[in-house]
PDB file of C-alpha atoms in Angstrom:
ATOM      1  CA  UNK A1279     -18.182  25.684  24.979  1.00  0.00           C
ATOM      2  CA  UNK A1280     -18.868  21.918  24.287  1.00  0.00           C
ATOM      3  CA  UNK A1281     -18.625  20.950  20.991  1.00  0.00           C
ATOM      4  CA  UNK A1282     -21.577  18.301  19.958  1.00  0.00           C
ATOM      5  CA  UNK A1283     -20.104  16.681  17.377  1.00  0.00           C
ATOM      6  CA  UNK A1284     -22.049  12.946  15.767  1.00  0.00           C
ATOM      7  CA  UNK A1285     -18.941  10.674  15.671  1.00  0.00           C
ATOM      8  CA  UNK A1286     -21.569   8.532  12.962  1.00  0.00           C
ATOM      9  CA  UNK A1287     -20.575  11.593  10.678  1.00  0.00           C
ATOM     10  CA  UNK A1288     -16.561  10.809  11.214  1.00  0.00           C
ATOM     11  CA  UNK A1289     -17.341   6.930  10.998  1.00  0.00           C
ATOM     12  CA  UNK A1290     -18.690   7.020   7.361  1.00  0.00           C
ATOM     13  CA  UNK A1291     -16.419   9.901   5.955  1.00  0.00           C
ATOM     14  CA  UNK A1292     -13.385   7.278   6.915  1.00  0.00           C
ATOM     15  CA  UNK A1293     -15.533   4.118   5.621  1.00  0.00           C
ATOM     16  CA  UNK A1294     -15.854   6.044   2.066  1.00  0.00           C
ATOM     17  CA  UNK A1295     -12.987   7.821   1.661  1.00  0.00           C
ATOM     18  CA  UNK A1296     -11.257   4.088   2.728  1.00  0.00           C
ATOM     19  CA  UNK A1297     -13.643   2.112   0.508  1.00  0.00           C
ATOM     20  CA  UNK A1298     -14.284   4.455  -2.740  1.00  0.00           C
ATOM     21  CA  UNK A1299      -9.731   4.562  -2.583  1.00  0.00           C
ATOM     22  CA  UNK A1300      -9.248   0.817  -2.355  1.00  0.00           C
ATOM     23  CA  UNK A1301     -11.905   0.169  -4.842  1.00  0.00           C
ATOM     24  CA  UNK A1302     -10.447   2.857  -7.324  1.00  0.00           C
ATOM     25  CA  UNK A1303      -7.207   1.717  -6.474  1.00  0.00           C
ATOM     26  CA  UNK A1304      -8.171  -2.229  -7.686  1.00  0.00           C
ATOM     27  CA  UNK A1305     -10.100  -1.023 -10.819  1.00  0.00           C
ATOM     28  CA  UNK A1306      -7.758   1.542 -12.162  1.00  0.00           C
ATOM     29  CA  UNK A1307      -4.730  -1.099 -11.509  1.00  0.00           C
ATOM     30  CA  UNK A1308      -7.145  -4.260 -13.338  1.00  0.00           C
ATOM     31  CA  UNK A1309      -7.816  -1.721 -16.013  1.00  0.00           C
ATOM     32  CA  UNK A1310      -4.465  -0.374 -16.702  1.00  0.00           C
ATOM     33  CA  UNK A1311      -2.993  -4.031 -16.795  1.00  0.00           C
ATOM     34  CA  UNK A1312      -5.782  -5.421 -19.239  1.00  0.00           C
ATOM     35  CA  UNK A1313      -5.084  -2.279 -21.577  1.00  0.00           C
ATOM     36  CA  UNK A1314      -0.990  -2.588 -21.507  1.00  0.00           C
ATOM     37  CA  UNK A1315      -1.459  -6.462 -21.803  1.00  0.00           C
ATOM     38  CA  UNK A1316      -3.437  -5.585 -24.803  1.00  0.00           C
ATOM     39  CA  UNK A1317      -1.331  -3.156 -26.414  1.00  0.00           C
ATOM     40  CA  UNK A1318       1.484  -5.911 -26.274  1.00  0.00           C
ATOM     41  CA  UNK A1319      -0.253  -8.427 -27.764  1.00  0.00           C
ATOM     42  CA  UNK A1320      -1.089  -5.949 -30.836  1.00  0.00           C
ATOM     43  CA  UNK A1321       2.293  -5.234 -31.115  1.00  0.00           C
ATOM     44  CA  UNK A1322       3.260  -8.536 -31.280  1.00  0.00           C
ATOM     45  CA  UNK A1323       0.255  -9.366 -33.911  1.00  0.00           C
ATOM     46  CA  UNK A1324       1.481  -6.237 -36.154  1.00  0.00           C
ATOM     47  CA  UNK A1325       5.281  -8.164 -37.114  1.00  0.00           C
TER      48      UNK A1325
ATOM     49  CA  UNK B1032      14.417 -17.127  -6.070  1.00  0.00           C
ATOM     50  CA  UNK B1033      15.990 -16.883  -9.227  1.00  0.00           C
ATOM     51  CA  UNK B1034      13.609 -19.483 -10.740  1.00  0.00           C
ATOM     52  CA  UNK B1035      11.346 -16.488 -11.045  1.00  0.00           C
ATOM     53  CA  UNK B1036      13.729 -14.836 -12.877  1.00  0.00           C
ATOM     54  CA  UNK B1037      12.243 -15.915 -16.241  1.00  0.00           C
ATOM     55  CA  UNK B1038       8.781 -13.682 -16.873  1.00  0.00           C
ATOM     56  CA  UNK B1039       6.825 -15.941 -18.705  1.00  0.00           C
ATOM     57  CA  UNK B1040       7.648 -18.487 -15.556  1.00  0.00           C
ATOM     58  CA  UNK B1041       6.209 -15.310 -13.232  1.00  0.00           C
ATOM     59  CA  UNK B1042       3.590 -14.575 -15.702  1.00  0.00           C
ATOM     60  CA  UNK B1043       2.114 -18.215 -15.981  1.00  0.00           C
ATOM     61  CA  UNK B1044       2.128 -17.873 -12.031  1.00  0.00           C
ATOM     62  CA  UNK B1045       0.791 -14.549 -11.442  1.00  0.00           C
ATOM     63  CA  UNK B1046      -2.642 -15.047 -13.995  1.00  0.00           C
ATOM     64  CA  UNK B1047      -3.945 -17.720 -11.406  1.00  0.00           C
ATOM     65  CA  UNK B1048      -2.146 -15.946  -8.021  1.00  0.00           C
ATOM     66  CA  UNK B1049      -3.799 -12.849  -9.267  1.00  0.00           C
ATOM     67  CA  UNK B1050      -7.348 -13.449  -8.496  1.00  0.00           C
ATOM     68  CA  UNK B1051      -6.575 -16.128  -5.539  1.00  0.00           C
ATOM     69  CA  UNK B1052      -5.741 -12.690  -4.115  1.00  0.00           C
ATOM     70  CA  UNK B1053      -7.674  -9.986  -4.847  1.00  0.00           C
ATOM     71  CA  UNK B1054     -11.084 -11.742  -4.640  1.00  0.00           C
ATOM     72  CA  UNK B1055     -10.791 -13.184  -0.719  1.00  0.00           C
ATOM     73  CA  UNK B1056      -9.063 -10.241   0.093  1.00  0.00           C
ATOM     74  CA  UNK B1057     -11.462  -7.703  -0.954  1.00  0.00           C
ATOM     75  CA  UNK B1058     -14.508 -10.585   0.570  1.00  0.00           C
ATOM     76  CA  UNK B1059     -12.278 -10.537   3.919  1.00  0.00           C
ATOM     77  CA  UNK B1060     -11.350  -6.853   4.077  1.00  0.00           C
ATOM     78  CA  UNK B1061     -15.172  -5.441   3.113  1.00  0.00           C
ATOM     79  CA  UNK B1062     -16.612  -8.401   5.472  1.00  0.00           C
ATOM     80  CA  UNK B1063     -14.386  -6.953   8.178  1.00  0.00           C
ATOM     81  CA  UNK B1064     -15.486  -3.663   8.149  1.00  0.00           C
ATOM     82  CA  UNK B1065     -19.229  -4.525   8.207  1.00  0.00           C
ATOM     83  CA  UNK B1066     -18.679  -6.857  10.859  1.00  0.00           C
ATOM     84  CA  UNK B1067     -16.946  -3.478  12.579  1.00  0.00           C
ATOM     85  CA  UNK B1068     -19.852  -1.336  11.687  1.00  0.00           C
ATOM     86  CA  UNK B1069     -22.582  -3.595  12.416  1.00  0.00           C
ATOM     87  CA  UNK B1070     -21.810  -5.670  15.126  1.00  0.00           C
ATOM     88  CA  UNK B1071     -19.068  -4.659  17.024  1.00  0.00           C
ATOM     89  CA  UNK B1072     -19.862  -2.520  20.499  1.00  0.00           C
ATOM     90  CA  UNK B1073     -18.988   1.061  20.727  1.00  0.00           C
ATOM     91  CA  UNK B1074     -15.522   1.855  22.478  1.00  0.00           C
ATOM     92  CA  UNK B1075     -15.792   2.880  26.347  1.00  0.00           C
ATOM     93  CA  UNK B1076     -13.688   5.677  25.875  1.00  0.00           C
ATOM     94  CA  UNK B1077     -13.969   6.282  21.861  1.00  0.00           C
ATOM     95  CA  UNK B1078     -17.357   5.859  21.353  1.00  0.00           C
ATOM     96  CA  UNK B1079     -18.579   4.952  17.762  1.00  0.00           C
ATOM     97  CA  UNK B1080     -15.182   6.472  16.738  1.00  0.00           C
ATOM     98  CA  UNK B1081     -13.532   2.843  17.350  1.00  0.00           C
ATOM     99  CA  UNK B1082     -14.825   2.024  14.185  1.00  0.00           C
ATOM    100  CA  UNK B1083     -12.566   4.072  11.830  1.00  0.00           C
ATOM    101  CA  UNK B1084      -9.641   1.621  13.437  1.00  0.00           C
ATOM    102  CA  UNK B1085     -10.786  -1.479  10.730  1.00  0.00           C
ATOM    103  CA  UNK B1086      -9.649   0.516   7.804  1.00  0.00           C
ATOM    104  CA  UNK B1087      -7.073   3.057   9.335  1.00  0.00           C
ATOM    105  CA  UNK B1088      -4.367   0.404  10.695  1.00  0.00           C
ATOM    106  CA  UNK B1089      -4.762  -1.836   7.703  1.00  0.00           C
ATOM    107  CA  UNK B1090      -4.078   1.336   5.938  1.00  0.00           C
ATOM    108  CA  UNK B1091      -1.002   2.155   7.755  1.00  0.00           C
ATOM    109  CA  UNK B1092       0.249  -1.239   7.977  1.00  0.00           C
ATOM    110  CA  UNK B1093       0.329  -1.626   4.393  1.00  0.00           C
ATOM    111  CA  UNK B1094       1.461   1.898   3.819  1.00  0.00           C
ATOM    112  CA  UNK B1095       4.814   0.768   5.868  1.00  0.00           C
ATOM    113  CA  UNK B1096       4.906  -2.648   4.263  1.00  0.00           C
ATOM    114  CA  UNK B1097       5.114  -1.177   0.813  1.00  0.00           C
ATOM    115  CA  UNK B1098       8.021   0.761   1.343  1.00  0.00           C
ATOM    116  CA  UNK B1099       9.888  -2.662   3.547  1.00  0.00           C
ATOM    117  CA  UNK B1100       9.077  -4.411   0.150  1.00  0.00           C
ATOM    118  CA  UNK B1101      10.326  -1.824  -1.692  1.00  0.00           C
ATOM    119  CA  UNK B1102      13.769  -2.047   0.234  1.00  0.00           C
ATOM    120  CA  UNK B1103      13.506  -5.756   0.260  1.00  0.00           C
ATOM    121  CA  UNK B1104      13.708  -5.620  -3.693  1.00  0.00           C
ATOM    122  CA  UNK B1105      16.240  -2.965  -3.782  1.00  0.00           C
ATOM    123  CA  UNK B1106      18.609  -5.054  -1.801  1.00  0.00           C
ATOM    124  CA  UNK B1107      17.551  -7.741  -4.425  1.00  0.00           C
ATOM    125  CA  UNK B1108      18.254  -6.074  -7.289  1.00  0.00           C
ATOM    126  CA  UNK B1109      21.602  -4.398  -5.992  1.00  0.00           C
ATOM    127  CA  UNK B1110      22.943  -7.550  -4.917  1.00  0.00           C
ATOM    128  CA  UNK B1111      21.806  -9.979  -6.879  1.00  0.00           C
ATOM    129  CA  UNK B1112      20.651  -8.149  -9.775  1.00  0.00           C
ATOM    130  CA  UNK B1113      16.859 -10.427  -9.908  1.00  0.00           C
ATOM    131  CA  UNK B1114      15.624  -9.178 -12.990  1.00  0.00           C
ATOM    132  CA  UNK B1115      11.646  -8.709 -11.623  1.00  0.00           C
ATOM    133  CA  UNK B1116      13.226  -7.343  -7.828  1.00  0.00           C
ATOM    134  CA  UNK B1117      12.843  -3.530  -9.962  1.00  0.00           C
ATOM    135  CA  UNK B1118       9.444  -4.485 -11.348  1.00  0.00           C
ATOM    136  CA  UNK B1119       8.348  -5.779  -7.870  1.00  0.00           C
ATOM    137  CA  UNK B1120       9.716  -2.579  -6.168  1.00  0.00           C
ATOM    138  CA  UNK B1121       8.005  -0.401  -8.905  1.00  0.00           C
ATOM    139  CA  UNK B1122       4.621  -2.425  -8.825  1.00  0.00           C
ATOM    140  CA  UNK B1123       4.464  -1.766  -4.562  1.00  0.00           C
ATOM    141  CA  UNK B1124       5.130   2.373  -4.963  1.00  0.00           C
ATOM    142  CA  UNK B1125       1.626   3.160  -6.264  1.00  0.00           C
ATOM    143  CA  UNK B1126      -0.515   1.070  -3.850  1.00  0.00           C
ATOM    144  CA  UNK B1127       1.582   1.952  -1.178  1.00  0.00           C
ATOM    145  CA  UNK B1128       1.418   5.304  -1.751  1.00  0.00           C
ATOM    146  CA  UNK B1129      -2.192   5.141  -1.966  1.00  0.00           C
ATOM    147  CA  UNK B1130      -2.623   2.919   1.363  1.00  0.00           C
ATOM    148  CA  UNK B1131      -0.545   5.825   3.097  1.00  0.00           C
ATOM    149  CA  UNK B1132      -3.005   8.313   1.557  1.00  0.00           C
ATOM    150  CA  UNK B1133      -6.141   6.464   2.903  1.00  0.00           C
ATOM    151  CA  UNK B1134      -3.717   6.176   6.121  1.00  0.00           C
ATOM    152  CA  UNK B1135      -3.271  10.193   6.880  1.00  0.00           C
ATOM    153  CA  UNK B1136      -6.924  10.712   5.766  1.00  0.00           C
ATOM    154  CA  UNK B1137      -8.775   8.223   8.286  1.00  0.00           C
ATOM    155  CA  UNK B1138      -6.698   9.043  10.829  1.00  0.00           C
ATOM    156  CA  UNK B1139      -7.043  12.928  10.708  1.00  0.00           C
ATOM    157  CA  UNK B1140     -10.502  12.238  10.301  1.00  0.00           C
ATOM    158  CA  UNK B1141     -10.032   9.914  13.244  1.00  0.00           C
ATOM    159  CA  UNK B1142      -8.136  12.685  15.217  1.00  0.00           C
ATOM    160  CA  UNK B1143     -11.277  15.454  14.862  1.00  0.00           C
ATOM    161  CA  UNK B1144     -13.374  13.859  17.134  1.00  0.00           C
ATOM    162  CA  UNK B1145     -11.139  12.041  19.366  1.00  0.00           C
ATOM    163  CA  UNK B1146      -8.154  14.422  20.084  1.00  0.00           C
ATOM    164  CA  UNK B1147      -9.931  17.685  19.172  1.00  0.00           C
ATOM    165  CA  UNK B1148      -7.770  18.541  16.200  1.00  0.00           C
ATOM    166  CA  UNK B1149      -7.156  17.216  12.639  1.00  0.00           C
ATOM    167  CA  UNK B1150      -3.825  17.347  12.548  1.00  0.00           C
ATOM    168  CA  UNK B1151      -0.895  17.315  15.126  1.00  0.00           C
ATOM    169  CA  UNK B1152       2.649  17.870  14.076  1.00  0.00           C
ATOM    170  CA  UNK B1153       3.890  14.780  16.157  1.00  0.00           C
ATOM    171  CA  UNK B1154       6.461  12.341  15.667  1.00  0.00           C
ATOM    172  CA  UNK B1155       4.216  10.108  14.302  1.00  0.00           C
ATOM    173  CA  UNK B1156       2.280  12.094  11.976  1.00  0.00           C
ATOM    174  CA  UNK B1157       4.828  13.991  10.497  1.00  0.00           C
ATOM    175  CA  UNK B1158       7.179  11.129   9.806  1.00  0.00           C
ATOM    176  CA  UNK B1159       4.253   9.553   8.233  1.00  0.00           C
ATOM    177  CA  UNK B1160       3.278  12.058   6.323  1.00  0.00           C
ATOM    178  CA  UNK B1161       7.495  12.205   5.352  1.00  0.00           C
ATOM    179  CA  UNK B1162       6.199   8.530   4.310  1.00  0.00           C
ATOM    180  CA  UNK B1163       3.724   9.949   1.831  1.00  0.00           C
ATOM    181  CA  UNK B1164       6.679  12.118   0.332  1.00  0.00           C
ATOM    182  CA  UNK B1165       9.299   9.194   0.020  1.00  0.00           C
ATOM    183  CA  UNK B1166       6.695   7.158  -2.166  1.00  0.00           C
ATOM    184  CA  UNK B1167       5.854  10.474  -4.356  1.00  0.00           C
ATOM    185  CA  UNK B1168       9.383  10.972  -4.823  1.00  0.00           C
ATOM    186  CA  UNK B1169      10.011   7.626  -5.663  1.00  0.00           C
ATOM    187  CA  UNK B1170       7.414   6.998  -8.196  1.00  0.00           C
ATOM    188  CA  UNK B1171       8.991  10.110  -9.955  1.00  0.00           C
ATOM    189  CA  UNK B1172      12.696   8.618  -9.879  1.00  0.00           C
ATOM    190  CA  UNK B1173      11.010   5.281 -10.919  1.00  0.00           C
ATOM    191  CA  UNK B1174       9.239   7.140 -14.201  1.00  0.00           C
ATOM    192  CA  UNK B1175      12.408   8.659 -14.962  1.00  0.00           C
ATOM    193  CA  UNK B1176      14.357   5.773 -14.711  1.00  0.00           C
ATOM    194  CA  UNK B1177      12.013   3.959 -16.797  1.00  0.00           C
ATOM    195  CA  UNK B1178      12.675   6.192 -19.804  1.00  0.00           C
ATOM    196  CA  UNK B1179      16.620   6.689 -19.039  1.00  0.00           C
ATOM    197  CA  UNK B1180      16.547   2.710 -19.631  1.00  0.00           C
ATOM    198  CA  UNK B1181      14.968   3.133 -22.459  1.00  0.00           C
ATOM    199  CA  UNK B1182      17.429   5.444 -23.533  1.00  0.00           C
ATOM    200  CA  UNK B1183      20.234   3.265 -22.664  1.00  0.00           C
ATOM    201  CA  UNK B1184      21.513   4.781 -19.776  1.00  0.00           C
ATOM    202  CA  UNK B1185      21.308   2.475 -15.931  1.00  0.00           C
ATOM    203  CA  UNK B1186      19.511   5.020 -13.582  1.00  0.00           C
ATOM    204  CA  UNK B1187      17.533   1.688 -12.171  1.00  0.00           C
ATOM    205  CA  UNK B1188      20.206   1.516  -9.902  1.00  0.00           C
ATOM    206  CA  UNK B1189      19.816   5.094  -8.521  1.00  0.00           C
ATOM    207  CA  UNK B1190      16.036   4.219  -7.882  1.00  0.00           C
ATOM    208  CA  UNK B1191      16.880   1.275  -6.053  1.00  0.00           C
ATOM    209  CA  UNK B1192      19.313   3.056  -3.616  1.00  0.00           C
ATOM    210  CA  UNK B1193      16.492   5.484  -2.975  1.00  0.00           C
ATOM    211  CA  UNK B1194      14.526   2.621  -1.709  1.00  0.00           C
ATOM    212  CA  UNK B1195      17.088   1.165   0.301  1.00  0.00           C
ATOM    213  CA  UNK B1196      18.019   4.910   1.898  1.00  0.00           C
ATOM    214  CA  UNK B1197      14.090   5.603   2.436  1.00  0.00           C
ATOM    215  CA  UNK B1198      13.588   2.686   4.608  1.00  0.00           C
ATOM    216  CA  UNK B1199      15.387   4.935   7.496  1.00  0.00           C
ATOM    217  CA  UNK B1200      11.978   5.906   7.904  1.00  0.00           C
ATOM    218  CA  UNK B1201      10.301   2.847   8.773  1.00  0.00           C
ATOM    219  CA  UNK B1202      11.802   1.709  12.372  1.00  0.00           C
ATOM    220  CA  UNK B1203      11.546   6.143  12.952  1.00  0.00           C
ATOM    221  CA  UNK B1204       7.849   5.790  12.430  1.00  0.00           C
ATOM    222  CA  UNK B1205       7.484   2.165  14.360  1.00  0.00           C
ATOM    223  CA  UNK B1206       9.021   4.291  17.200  1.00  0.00           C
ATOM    224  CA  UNK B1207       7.895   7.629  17.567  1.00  0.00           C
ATOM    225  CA  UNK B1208       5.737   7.006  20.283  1.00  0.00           C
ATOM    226  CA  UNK B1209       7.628   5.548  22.266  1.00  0.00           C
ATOM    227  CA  UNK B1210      10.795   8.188  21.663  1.00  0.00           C
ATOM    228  CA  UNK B1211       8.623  11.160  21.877  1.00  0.00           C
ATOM    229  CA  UNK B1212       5.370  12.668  23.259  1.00  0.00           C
ATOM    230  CA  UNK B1213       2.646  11.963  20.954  1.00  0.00           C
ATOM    231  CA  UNK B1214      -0.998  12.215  21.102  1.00  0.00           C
ATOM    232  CA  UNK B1215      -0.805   9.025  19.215  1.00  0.00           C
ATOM    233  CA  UNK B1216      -1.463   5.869  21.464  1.00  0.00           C
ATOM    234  CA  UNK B1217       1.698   3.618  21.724  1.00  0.00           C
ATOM    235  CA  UNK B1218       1.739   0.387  20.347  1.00  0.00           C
ATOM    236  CA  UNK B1219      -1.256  -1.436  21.145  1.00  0.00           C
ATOM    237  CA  UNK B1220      -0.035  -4.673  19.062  1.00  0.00           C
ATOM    238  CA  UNK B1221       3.412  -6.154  19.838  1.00  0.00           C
ATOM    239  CA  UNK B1222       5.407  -9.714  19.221  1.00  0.00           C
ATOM    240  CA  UNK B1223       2.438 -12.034  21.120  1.00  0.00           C
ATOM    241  CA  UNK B1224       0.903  -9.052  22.882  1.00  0.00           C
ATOM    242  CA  UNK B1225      -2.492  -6.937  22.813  1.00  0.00           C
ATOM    243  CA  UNK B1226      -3.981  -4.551  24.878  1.00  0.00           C
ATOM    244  CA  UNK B1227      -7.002  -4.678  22.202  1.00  0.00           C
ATOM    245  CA  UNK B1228      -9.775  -6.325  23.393  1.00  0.00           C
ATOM    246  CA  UNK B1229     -10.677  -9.903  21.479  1.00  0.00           C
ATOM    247  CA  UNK B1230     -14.518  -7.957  20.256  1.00  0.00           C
ATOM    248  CA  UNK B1231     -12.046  -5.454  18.097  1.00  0.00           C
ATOM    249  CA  UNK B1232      -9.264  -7.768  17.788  1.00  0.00           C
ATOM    250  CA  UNK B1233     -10.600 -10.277  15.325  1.00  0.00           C
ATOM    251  CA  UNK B1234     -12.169  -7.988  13.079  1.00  0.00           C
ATOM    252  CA  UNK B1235      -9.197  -5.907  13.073  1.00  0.00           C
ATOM    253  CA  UNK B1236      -7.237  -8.548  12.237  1.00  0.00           C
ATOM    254  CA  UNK B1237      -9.362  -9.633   9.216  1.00  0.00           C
ATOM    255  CA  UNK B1238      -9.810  -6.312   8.235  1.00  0.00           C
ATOM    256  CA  UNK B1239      -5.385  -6.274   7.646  1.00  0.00           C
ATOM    257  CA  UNK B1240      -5.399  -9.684   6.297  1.00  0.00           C
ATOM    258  CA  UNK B1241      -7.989  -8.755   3.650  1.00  0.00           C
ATOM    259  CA  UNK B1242      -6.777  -5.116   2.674  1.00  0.00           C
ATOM    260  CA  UNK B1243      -3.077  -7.366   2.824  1.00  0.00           C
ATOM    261  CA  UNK B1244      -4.482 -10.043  -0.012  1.00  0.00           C
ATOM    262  CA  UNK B1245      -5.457  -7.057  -1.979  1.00  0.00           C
ATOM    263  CA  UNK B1246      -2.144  -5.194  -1.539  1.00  0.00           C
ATOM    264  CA  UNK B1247      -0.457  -8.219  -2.925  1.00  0.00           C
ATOM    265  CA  UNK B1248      -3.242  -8.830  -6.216  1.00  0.00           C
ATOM    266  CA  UNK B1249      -2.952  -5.255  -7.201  1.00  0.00           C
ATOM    267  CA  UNK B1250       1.430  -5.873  -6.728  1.00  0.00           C
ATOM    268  CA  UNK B1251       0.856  -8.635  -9.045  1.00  0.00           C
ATOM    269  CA  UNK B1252      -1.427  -6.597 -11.235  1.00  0.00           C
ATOM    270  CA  UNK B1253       0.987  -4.099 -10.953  1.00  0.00           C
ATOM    271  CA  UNK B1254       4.052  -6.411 -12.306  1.00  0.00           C
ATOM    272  CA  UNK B1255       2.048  -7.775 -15.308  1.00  0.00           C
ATOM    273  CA  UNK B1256       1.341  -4.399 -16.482  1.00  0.00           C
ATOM    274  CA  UNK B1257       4.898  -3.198 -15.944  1.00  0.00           C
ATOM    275  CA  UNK B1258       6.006  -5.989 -17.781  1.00  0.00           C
ATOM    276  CA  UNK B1259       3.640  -5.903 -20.605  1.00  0.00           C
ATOM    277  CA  UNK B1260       5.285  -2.035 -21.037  1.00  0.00           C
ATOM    278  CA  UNK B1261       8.535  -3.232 -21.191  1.00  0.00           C
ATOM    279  CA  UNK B1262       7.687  -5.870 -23.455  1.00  0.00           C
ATOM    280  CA  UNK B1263       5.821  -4.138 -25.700  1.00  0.00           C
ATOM    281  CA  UNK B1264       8.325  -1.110 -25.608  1.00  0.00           C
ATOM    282  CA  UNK B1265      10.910  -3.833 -26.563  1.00  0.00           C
ATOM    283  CA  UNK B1266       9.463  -4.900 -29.752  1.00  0.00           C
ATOM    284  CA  UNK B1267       8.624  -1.211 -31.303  1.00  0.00           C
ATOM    285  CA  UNK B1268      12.245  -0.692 -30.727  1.00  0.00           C
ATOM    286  CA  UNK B1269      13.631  -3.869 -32.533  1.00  0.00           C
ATOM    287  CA  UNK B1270      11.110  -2.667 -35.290  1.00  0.00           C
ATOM    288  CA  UNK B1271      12.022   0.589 -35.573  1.00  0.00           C
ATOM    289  CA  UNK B1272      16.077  -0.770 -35.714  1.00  0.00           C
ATOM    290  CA  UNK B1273      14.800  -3.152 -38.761  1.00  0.00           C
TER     291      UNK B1273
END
């Protein structure tokens, strides 16, 4: 039996799963940074 | 190299490198794929399917060229002893990792409609799934590390070997289809040669420098926050000594 698969269906599963990870991957990283940056600088302020 | 041994040197560097990075690179990489999506012809013999390419090889190419940085710094830091090489290896684990992720996933999604299957346990696959393992394993040693330090003791170095050791795996996966039977397509991009078309070359291309620039911002990112740990770990220490 021929499967009928629409290869559309397989073309935006790998776009989003590729996008949505990179894009989580750059805010998570920014936001981790920007909080540890900031917990330094109040440890520095709290002498 | 060692002029980047001081961090506030790397630090004044990597606030205005940062951006310069992560800002074309996501422009490039994102502009890639449309111009993948939208423009670019379906395959003769893939179909539509052609598409998932412009984010699956960046994917894997950056999931390989984490770890080679990661055994780049090791060698740093064991020979020279560069006090950023461990921040730099460190700061490449978790996007690599992640790249290699997004690397299995779009290519088994690939695979369904293409080969039939989602998964084959090729050379290939399997030593890039291994990959996937390596950089798990390593970002555990790496955590541990991190608090033996602060304890005292010198398991950076242990880390660090790890890396070098783990890079066995990169030539293995360069060459598995060529040393065994794959469903995988060999090499389609060598030194000065392509059997890729110029209509999915260029976007390709694009597509790895882009998802490259942002490899190396969130690195960077990566580094400052490491950095800002140590430092800040550092200080509540001295204070709690008096």
């Amino acid at each position: 039996m021929h499967e009928q698969l629409n290869q559309w269906d397989f073309v935006a599963a790998a776009l989003g799963i590729g996008v949505v990870g990179t894009l989580v991957l750059v805010g998570w990283t920014l936001w981790a940074m920007v909080r540890a940056e900031k917990r330094r600088d109040s440890v520095r302020g709290n002498k | 190299m060692h002029g980047f041994a001081n961090p506030a040197r790397f630090l004044r560097m990597a606030r205005w490198l940062m951006p310069l990075l992560l800002v074309p690179g996501l422009v490039l990489a994102f502009g890639a794929l449309a111009w993948g999506v939208l423009v670019v012809p379906a395959d003769r013999l893939m179909g539509d399917t052609v598409r998932i390419l412009f984010i699956h090889v960046p994917c894997v190419w950056l999931g390989m060229a984490g770890w080679s940085m990661i055994a780049i710094s090791s060698v740093i830091e064991l020979v020279w002893r560069h006090p950023l090489a461990s921040i730099a290896a460190r700061a490449a684990a978790v996007p690599g990792a992640v790249f290699t992720a997004l690397g299995l996933a779009t290519g088994s999604i690939w695979g369904r409609p293409t080969w039939g299957t989602w998964w084959v346990w090729d050379g290939r696959l399997t030593s890039f799934l291994i990959l996937l393992f390596l950089y798990l394993g390593y970002i555990a040693l790496a955590s541990a590390a991190q608090r033996d330090m602060a304890a005292g003791g010198g398991a950076s170095r242990v880390t660090a070997i790890f890396g070098l050791v783990g890079a066995v795996n990169i030539p293995i996966i360069n060459r598995s289809v060529v040393w065994w039977n794959s469903l995988h397509q060999p090499p389609s991009i060598t030194m000065g040669k392509s059997s890729i078309d110029g209509t999915f070359l260029w976007p390709l291309l694009i597509a790895a420098i882009g998802f490259s620039l942002i490899f190396g911002g969130v690195v960077l990112a990566r580094m400052r926050m490491l950095l800002a740990d140590i430092q800040a770990e550092a200080r509540l220490r001295r204070k709690a000594m008096g």
